[in-house]
PDB file of N, CA, C and O in Angstrom:
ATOM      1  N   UNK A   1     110.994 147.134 108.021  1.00 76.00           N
ATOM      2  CA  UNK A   1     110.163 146.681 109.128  1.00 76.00           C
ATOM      3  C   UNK A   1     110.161 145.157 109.144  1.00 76.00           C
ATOM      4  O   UNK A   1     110.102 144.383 108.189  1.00 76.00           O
ATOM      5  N   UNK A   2     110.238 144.911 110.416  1.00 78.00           N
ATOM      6  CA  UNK A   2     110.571 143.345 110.812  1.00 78.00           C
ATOM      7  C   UNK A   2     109.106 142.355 110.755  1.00 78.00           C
ATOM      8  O   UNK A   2     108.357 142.744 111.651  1.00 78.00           O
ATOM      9  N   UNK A   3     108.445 141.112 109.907  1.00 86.00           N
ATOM     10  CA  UNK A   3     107.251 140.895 109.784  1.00 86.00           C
ATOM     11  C   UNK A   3     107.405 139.606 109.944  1.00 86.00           C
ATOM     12  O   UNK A   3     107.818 138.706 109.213  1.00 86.00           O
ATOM     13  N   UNK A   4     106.789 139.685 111.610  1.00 90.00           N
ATOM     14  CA  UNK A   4     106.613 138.279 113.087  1.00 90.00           C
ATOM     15  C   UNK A   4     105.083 137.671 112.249  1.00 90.00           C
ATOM     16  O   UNK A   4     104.061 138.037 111.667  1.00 90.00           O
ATOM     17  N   UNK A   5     105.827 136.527 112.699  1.00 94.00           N
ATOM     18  CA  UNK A   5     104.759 134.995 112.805  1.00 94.00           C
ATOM     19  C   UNK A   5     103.772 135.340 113.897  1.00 94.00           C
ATOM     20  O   UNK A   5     104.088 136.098 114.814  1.00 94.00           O
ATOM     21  N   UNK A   6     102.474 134.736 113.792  1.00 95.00           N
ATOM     22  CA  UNK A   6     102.038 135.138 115.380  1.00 95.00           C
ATOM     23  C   UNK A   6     102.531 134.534 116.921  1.00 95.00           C
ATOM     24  O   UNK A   6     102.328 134.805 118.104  1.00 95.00           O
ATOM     25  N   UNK A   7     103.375 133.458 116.050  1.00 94.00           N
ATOM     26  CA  UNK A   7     104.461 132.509 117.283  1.00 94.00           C
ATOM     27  C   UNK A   7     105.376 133.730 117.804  1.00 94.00           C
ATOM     28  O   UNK A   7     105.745 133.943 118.959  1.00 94.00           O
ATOM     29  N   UNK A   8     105.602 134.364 116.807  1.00 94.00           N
ATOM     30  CA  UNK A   8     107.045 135.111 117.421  1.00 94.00           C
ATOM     31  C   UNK A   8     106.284 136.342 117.927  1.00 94.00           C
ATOM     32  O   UNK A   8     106.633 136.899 118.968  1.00 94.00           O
ATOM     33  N   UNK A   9     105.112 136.824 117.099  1.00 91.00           N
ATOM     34  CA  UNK A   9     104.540 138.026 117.971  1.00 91.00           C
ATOM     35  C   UNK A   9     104.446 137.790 119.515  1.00 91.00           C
ATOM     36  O   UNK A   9     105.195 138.292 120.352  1.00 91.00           O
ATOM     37  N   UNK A  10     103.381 136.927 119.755  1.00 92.00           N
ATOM     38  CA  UNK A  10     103.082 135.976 121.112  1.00 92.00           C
ATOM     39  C   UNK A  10     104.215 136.173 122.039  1.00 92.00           C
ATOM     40  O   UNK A  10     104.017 136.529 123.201  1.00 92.00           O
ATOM     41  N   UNK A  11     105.385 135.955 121.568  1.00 92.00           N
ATOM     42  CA  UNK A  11     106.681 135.795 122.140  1.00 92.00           C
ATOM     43  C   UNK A  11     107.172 137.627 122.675  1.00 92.00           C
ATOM     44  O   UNK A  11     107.884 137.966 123.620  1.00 92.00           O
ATOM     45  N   UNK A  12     106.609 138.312 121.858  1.00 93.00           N
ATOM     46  CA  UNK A  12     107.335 139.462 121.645  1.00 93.00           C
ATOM     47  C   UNK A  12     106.595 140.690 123.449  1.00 93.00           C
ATOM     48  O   UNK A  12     106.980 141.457 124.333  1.00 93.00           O
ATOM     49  N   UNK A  13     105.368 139.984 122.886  1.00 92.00           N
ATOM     50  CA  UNK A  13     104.510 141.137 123.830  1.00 92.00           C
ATOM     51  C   UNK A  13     104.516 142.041 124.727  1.00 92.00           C
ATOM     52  O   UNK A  13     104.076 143.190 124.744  1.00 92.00           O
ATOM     53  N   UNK A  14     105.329 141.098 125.845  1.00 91.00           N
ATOM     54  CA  UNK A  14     105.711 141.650 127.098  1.00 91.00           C
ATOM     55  C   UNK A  14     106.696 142.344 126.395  1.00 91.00           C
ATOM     56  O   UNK A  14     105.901 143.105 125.844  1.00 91.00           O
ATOM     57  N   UNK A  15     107.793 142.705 125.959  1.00 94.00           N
ATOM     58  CA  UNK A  15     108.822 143.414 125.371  1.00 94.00           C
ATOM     59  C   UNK A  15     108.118 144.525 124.471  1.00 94.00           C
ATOM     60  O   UNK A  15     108.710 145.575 124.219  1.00 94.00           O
ATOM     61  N   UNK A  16     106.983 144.290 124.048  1.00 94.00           N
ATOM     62  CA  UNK A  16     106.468 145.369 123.360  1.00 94.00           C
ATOM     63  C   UNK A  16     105.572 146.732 124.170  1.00 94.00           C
ATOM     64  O   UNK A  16     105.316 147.926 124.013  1.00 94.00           O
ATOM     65  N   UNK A  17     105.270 145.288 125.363  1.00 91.00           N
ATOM     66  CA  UNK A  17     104.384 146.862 126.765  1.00 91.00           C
ATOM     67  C   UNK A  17     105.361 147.327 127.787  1.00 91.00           C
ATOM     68  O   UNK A  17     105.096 148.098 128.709  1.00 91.00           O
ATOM     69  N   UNK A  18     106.495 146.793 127.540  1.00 90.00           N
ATOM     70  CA  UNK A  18     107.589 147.331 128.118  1.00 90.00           C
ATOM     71  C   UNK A  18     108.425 148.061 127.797  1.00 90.00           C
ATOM     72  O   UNK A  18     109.432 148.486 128.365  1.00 90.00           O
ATOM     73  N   UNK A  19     107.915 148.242 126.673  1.00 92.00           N
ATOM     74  CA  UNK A  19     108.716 149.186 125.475  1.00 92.00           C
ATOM     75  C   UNK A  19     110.084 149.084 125.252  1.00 92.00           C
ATOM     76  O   UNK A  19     110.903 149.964 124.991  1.00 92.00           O
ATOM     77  N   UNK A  20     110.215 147.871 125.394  1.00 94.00           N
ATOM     78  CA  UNK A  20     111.790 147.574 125.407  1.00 94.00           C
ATOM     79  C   UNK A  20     112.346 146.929 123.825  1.00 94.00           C
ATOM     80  O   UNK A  20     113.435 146.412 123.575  1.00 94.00           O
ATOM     81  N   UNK A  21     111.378 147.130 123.062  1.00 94.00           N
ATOM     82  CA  UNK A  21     111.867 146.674 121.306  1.00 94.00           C
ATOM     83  C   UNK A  21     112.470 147.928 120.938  1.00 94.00           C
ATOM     84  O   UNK A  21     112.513 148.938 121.641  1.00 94.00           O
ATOM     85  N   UNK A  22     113.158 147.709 119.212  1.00 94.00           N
ATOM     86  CA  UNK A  22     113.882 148.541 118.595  1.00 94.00           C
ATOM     87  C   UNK A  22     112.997 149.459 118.209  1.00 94.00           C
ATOM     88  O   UNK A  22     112.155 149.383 119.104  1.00 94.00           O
ATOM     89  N   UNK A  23     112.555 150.457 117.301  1.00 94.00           N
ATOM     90  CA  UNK A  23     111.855 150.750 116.765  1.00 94.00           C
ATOM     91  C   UNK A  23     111.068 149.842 115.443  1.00 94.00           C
ATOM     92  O   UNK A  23     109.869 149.686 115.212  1.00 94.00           O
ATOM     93  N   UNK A  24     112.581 149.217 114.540  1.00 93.00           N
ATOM     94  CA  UNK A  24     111.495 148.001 113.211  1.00 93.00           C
ATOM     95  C   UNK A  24     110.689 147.094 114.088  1.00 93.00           C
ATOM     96  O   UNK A  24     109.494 147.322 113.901  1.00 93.00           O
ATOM     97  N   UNK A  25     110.826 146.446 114.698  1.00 94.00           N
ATOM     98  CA  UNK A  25     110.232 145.329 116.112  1.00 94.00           C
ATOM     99  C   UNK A  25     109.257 146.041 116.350  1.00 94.00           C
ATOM    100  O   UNK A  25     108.152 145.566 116.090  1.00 94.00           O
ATOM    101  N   UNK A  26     109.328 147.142 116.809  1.00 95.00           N
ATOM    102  CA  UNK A  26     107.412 147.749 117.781  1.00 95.00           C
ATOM    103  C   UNK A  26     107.110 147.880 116.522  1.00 95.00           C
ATOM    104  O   UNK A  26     106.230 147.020 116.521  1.00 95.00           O
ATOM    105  N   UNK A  27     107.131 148.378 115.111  1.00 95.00           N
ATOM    106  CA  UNK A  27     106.928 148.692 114.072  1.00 95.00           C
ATOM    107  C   UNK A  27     105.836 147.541 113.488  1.00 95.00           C
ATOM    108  O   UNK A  27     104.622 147.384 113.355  1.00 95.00           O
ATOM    109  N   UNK A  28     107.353 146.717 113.184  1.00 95.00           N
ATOM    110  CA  UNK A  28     106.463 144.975 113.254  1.00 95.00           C
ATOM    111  C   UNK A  28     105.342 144.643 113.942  1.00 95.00           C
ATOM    112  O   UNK A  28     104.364 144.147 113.381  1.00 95.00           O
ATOM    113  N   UNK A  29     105.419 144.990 115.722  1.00 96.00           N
ATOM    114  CA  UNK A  29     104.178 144.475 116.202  1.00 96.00           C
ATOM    115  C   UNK A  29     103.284 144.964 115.863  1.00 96.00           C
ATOM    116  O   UNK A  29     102.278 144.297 115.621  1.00 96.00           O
ATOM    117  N   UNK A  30     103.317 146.663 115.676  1.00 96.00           N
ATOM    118  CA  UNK A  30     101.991 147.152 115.217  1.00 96.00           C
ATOM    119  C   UNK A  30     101.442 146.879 114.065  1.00 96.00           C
ATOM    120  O   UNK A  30     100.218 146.752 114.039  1.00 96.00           O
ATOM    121  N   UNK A  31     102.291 146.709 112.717  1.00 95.00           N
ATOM    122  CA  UNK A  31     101.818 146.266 111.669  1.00 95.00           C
ATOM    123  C   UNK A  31     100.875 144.945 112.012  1.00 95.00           C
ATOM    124  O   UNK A  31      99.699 144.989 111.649  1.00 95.00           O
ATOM    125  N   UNK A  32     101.473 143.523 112.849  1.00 95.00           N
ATOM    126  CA  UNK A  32     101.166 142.532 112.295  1.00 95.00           C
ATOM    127  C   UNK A  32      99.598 142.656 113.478  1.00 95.00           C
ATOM    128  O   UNK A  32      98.662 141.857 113.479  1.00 95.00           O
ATOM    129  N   UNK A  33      99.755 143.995 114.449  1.00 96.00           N
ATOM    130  CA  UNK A  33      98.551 143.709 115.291  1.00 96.00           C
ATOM    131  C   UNK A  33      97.111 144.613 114.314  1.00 96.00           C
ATOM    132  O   UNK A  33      95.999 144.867 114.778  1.00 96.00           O
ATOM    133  N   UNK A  34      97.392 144.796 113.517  1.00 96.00           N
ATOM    134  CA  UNK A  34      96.665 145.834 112.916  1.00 96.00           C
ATOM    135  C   UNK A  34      95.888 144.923 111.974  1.00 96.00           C
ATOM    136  O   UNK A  34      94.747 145.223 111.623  1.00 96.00           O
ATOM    137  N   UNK A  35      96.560 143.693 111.518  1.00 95.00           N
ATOM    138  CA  UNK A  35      95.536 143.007 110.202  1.00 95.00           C
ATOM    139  C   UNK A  35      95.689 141.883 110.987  1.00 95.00           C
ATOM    140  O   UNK A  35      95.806 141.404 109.859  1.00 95.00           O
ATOM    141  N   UNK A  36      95.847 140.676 112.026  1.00 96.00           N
ATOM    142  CA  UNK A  36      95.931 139.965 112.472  1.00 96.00           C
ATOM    143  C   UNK A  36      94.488 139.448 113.707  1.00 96.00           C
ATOM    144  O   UNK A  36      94.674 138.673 114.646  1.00 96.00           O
ATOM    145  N   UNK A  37      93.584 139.887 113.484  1.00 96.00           N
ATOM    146  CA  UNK A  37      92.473 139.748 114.639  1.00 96.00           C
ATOM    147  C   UNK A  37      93.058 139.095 115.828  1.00 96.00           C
ATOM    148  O   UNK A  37      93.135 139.639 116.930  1.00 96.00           O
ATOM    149  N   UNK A  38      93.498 137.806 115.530  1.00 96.00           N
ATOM    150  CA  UNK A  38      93.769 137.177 116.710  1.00 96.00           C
ATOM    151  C   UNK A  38      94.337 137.162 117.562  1.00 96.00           C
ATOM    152  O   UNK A  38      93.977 136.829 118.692  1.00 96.00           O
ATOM    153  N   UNK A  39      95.936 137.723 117.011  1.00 95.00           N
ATOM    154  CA  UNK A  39      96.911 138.018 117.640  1.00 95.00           C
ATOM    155  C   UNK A  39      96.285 139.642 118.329  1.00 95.00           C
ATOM    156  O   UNK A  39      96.480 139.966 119.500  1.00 95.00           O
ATOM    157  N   UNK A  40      95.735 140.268 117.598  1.00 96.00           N
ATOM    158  CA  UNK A  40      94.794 141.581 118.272  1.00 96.00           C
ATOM    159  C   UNK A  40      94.139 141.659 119.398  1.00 96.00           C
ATOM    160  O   UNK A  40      94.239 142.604 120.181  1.00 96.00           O
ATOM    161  N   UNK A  41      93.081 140.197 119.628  1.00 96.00           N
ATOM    162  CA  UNK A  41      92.839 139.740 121.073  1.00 96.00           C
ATOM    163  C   UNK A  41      93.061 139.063 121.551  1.00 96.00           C
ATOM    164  O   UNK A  41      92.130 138.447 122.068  1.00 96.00           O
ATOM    165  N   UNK A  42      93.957 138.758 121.710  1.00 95.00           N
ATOM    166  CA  UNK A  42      95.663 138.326 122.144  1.00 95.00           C
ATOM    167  C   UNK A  42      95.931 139.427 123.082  1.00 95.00           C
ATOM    168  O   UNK A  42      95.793 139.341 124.302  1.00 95.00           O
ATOM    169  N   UNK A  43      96.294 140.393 122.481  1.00 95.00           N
ATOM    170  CA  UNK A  43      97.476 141.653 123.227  1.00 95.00           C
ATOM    171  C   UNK A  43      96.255 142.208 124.008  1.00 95.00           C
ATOM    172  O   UNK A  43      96.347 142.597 125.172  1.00 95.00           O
ATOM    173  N   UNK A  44      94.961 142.220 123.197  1.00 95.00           N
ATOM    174  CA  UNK A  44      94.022 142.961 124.343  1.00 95.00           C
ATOM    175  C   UNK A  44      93.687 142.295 125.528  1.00 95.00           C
ATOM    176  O   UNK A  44      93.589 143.085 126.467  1.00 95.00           O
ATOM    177  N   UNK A  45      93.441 140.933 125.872  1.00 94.00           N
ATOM    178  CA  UNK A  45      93.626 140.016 126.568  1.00 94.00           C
ATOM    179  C   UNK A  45      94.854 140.166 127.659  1.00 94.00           C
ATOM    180  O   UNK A  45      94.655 140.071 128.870  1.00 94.00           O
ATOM    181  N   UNK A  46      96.217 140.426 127.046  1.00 91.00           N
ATOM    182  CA  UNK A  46      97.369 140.172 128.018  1.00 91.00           C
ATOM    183  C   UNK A  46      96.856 141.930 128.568  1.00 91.00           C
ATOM    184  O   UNK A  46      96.640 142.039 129.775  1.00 91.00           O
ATOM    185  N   UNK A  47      96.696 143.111 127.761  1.00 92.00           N
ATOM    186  CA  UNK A  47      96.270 144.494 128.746  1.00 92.00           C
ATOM    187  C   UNK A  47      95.307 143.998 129.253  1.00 92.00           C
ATOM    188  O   UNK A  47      95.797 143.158 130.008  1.00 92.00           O
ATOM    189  N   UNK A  48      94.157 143.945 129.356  1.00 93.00           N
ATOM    190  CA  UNK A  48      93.579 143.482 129.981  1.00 93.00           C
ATOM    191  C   UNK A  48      93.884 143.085 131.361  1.00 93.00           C
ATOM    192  O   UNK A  48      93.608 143.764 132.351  1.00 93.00           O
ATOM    193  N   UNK A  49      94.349 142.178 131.364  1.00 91.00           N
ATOM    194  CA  UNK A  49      95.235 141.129 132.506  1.00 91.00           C
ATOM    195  C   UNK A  49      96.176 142.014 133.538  1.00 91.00           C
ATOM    196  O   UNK A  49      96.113 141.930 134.765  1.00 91.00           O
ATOM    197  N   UNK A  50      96.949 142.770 132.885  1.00 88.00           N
ATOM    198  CA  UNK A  50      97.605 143.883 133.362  1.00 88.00           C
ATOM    199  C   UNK A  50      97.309 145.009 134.202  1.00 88.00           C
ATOM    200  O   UNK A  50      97.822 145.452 135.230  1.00 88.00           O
ATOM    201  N   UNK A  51      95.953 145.485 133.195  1.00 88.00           N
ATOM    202  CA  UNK A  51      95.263 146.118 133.725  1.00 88.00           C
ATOM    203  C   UNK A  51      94.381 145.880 135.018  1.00 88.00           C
ATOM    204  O   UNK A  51      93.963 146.834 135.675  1.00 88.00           O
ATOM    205  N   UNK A  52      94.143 144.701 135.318  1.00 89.00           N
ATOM    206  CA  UNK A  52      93.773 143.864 136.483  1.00 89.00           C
ATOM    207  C   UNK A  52      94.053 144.060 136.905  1.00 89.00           C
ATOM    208  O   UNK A  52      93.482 144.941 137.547  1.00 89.00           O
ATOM    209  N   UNK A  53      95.232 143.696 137.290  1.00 87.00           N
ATOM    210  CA  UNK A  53      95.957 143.213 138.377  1.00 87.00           C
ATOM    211  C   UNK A  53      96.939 144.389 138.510  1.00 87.00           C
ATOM    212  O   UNK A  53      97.594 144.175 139.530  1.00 87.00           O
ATOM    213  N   UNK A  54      97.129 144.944 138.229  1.00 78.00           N
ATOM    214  CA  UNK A  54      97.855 146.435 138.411  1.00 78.00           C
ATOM    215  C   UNK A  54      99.039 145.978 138.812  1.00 78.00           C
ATOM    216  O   UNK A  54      99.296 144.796 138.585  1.00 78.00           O
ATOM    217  N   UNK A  55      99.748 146.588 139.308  1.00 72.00           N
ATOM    218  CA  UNK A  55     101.246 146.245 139.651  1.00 72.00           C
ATOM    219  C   UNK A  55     101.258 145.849 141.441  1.00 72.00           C
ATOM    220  O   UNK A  55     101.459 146.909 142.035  1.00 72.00           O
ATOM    221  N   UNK A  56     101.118 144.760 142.368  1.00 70.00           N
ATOM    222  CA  UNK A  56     100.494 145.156 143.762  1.00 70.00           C
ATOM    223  C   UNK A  56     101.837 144.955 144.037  1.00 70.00           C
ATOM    224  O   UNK A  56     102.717 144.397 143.381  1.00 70.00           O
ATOM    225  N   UNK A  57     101.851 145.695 145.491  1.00 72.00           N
ATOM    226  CA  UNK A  57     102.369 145.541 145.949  1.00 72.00           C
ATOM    227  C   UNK A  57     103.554 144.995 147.153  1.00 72.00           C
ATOM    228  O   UNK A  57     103.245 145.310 148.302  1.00 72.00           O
ATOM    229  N   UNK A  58     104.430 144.474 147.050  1.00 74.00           N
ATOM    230  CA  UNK A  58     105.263 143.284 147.521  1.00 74.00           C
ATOM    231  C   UNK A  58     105.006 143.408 149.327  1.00 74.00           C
ATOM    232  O   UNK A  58     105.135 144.361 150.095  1.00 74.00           O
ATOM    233  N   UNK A  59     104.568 141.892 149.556  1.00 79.00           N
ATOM    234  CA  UNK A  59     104.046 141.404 150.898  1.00 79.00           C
ATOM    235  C   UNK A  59     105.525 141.440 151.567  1.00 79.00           C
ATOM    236  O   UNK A  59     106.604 141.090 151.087  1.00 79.00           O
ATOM    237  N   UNK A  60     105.130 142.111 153.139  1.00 84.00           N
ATOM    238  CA  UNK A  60     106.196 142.148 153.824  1.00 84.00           C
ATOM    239  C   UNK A  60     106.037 140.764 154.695  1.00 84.00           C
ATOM    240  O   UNK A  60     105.079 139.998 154.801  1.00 84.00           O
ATOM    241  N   UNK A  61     107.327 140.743 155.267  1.00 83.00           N
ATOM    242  CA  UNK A  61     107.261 139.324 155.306  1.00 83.00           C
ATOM    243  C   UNK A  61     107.741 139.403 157.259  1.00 83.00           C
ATOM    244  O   UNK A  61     108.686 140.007 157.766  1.00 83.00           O
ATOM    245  N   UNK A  62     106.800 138.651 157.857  1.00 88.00           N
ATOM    246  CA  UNK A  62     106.939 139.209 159.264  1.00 88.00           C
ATOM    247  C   UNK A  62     108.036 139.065 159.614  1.00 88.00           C
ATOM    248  O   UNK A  62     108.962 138.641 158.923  1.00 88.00           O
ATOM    249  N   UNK A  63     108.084 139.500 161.070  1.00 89.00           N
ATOM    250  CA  UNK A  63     109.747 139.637 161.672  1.00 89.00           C
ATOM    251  C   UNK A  63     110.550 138.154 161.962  1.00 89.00           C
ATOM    252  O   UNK A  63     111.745 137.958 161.739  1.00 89.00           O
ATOM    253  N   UNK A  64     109.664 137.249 162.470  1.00 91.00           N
ATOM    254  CA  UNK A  64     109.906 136.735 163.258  1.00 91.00           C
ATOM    255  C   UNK A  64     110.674 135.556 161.557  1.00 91.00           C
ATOM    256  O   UNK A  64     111.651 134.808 161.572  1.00 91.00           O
ATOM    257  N   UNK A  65     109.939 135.805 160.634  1.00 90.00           N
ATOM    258  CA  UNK A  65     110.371 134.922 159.441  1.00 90.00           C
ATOM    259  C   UNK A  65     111.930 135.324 158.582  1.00 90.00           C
ATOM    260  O   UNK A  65     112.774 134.673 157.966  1.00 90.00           O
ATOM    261  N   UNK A  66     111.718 136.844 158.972  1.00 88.00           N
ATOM    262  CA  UNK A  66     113.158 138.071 158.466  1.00 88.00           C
ATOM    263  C   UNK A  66     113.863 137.271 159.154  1.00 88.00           C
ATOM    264  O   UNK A  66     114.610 136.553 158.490  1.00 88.00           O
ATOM    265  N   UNK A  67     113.889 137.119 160.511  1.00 89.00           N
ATOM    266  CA  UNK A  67     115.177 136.671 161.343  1.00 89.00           C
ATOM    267  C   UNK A  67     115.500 135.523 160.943  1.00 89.00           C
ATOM    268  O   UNK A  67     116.672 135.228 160.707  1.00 89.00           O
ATOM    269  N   UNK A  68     114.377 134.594 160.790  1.00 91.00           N
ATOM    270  CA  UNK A  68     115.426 132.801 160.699  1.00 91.00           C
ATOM    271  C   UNK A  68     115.730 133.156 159.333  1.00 91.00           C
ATOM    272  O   UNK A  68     116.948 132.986 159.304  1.00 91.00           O
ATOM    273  N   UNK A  69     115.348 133.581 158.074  1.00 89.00           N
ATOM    274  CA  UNK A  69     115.984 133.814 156.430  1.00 89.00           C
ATOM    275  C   UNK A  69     117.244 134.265 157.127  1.00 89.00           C
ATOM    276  O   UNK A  69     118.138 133.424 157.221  1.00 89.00           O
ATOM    277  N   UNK A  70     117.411 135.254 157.541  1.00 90.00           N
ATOM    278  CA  UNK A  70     118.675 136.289 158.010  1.00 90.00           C
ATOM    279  C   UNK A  70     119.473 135.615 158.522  1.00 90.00           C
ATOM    280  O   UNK A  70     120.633 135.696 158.119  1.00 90.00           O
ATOM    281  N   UNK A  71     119.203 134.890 159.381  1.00 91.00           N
ATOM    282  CA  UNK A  71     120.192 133.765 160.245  1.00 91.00           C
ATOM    283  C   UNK A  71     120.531 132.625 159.437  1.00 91.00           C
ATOM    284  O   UNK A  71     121.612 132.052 159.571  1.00 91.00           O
ATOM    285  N   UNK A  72     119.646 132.262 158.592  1.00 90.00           N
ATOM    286  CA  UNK A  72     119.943 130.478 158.110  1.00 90.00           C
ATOM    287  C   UNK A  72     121.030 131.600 156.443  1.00 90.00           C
ATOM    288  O   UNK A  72     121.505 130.842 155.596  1.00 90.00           O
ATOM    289  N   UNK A  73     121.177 132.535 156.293  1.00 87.00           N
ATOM    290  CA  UNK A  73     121.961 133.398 155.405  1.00 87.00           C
ATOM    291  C   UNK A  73     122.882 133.319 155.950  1.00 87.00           C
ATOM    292  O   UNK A  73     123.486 132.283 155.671  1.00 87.00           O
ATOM    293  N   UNK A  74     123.607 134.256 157.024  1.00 89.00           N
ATOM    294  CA  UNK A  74     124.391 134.211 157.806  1.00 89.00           C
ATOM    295  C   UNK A  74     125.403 132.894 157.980  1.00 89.00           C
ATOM    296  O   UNK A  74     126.554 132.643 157.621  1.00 89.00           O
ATOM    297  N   UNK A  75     124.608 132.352 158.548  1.00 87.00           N
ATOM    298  CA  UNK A  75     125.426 130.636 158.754  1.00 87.00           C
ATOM    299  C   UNK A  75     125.757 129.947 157.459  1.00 87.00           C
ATOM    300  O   UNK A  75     126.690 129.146 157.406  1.00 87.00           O
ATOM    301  N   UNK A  76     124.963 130.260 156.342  1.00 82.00           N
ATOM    302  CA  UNK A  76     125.516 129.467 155.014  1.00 82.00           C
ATOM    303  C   UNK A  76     126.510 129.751 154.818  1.00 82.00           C
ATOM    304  O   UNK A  76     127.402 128.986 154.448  1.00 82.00           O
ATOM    305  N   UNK A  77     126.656 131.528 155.120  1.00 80.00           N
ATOM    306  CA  UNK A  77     127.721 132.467 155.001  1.00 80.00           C
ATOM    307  C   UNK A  77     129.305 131.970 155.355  1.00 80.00           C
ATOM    308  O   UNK A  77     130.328 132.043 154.674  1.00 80.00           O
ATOM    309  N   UNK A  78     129.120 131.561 156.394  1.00 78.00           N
ATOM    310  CA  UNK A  78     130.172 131.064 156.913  1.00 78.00           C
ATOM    311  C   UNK A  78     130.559 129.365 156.921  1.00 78.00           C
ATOM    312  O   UNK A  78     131.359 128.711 157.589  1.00 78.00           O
ATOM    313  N   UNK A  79     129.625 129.017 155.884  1.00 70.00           N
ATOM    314  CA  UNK A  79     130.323 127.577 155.504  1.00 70.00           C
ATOM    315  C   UNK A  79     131.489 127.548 154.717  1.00 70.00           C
ATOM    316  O   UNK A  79     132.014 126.472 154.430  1.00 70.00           O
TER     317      UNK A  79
END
């Protein structure tokens, strides 16, 4: 099992609620979140935050703004 600094935990987090570590790595985080207080409300802090703000959902963007992006695309296109 891999045993993070709280620099490198800090670093790790998002990769750890994304579940995108190895197994020694999530291993690591849990170890070092288990005796570490700080780094503990730390991660509860970033859920937290997460938990907020939930995942919202992406602003459509009116028509009239689609067209000039679409057009000023277009024309780059053809430089």
């Amino acid at each position: 099992m891999k045993r993070f600094t709280c620099d490198e935990l800090a670093g790790l987090i998002t990769a750890y609620l994304e579940g995108a570590l190895d197994r020694p790595a999530r291993d690591g985080v849990q170890a070092h979140l288990a005796c570490c207080e700080g780094c503990e409300r730390y991660f509860e802090q970033f859920q937290a935050t997460i938990d907020a703000l939930g995942d919202p959902y992406p602003e459509k963007l009116p028509a009239d703004v689609r067209d000039r992006l679409m057009s000023a695309f277009r024309e780059r296109r053809r430089l």
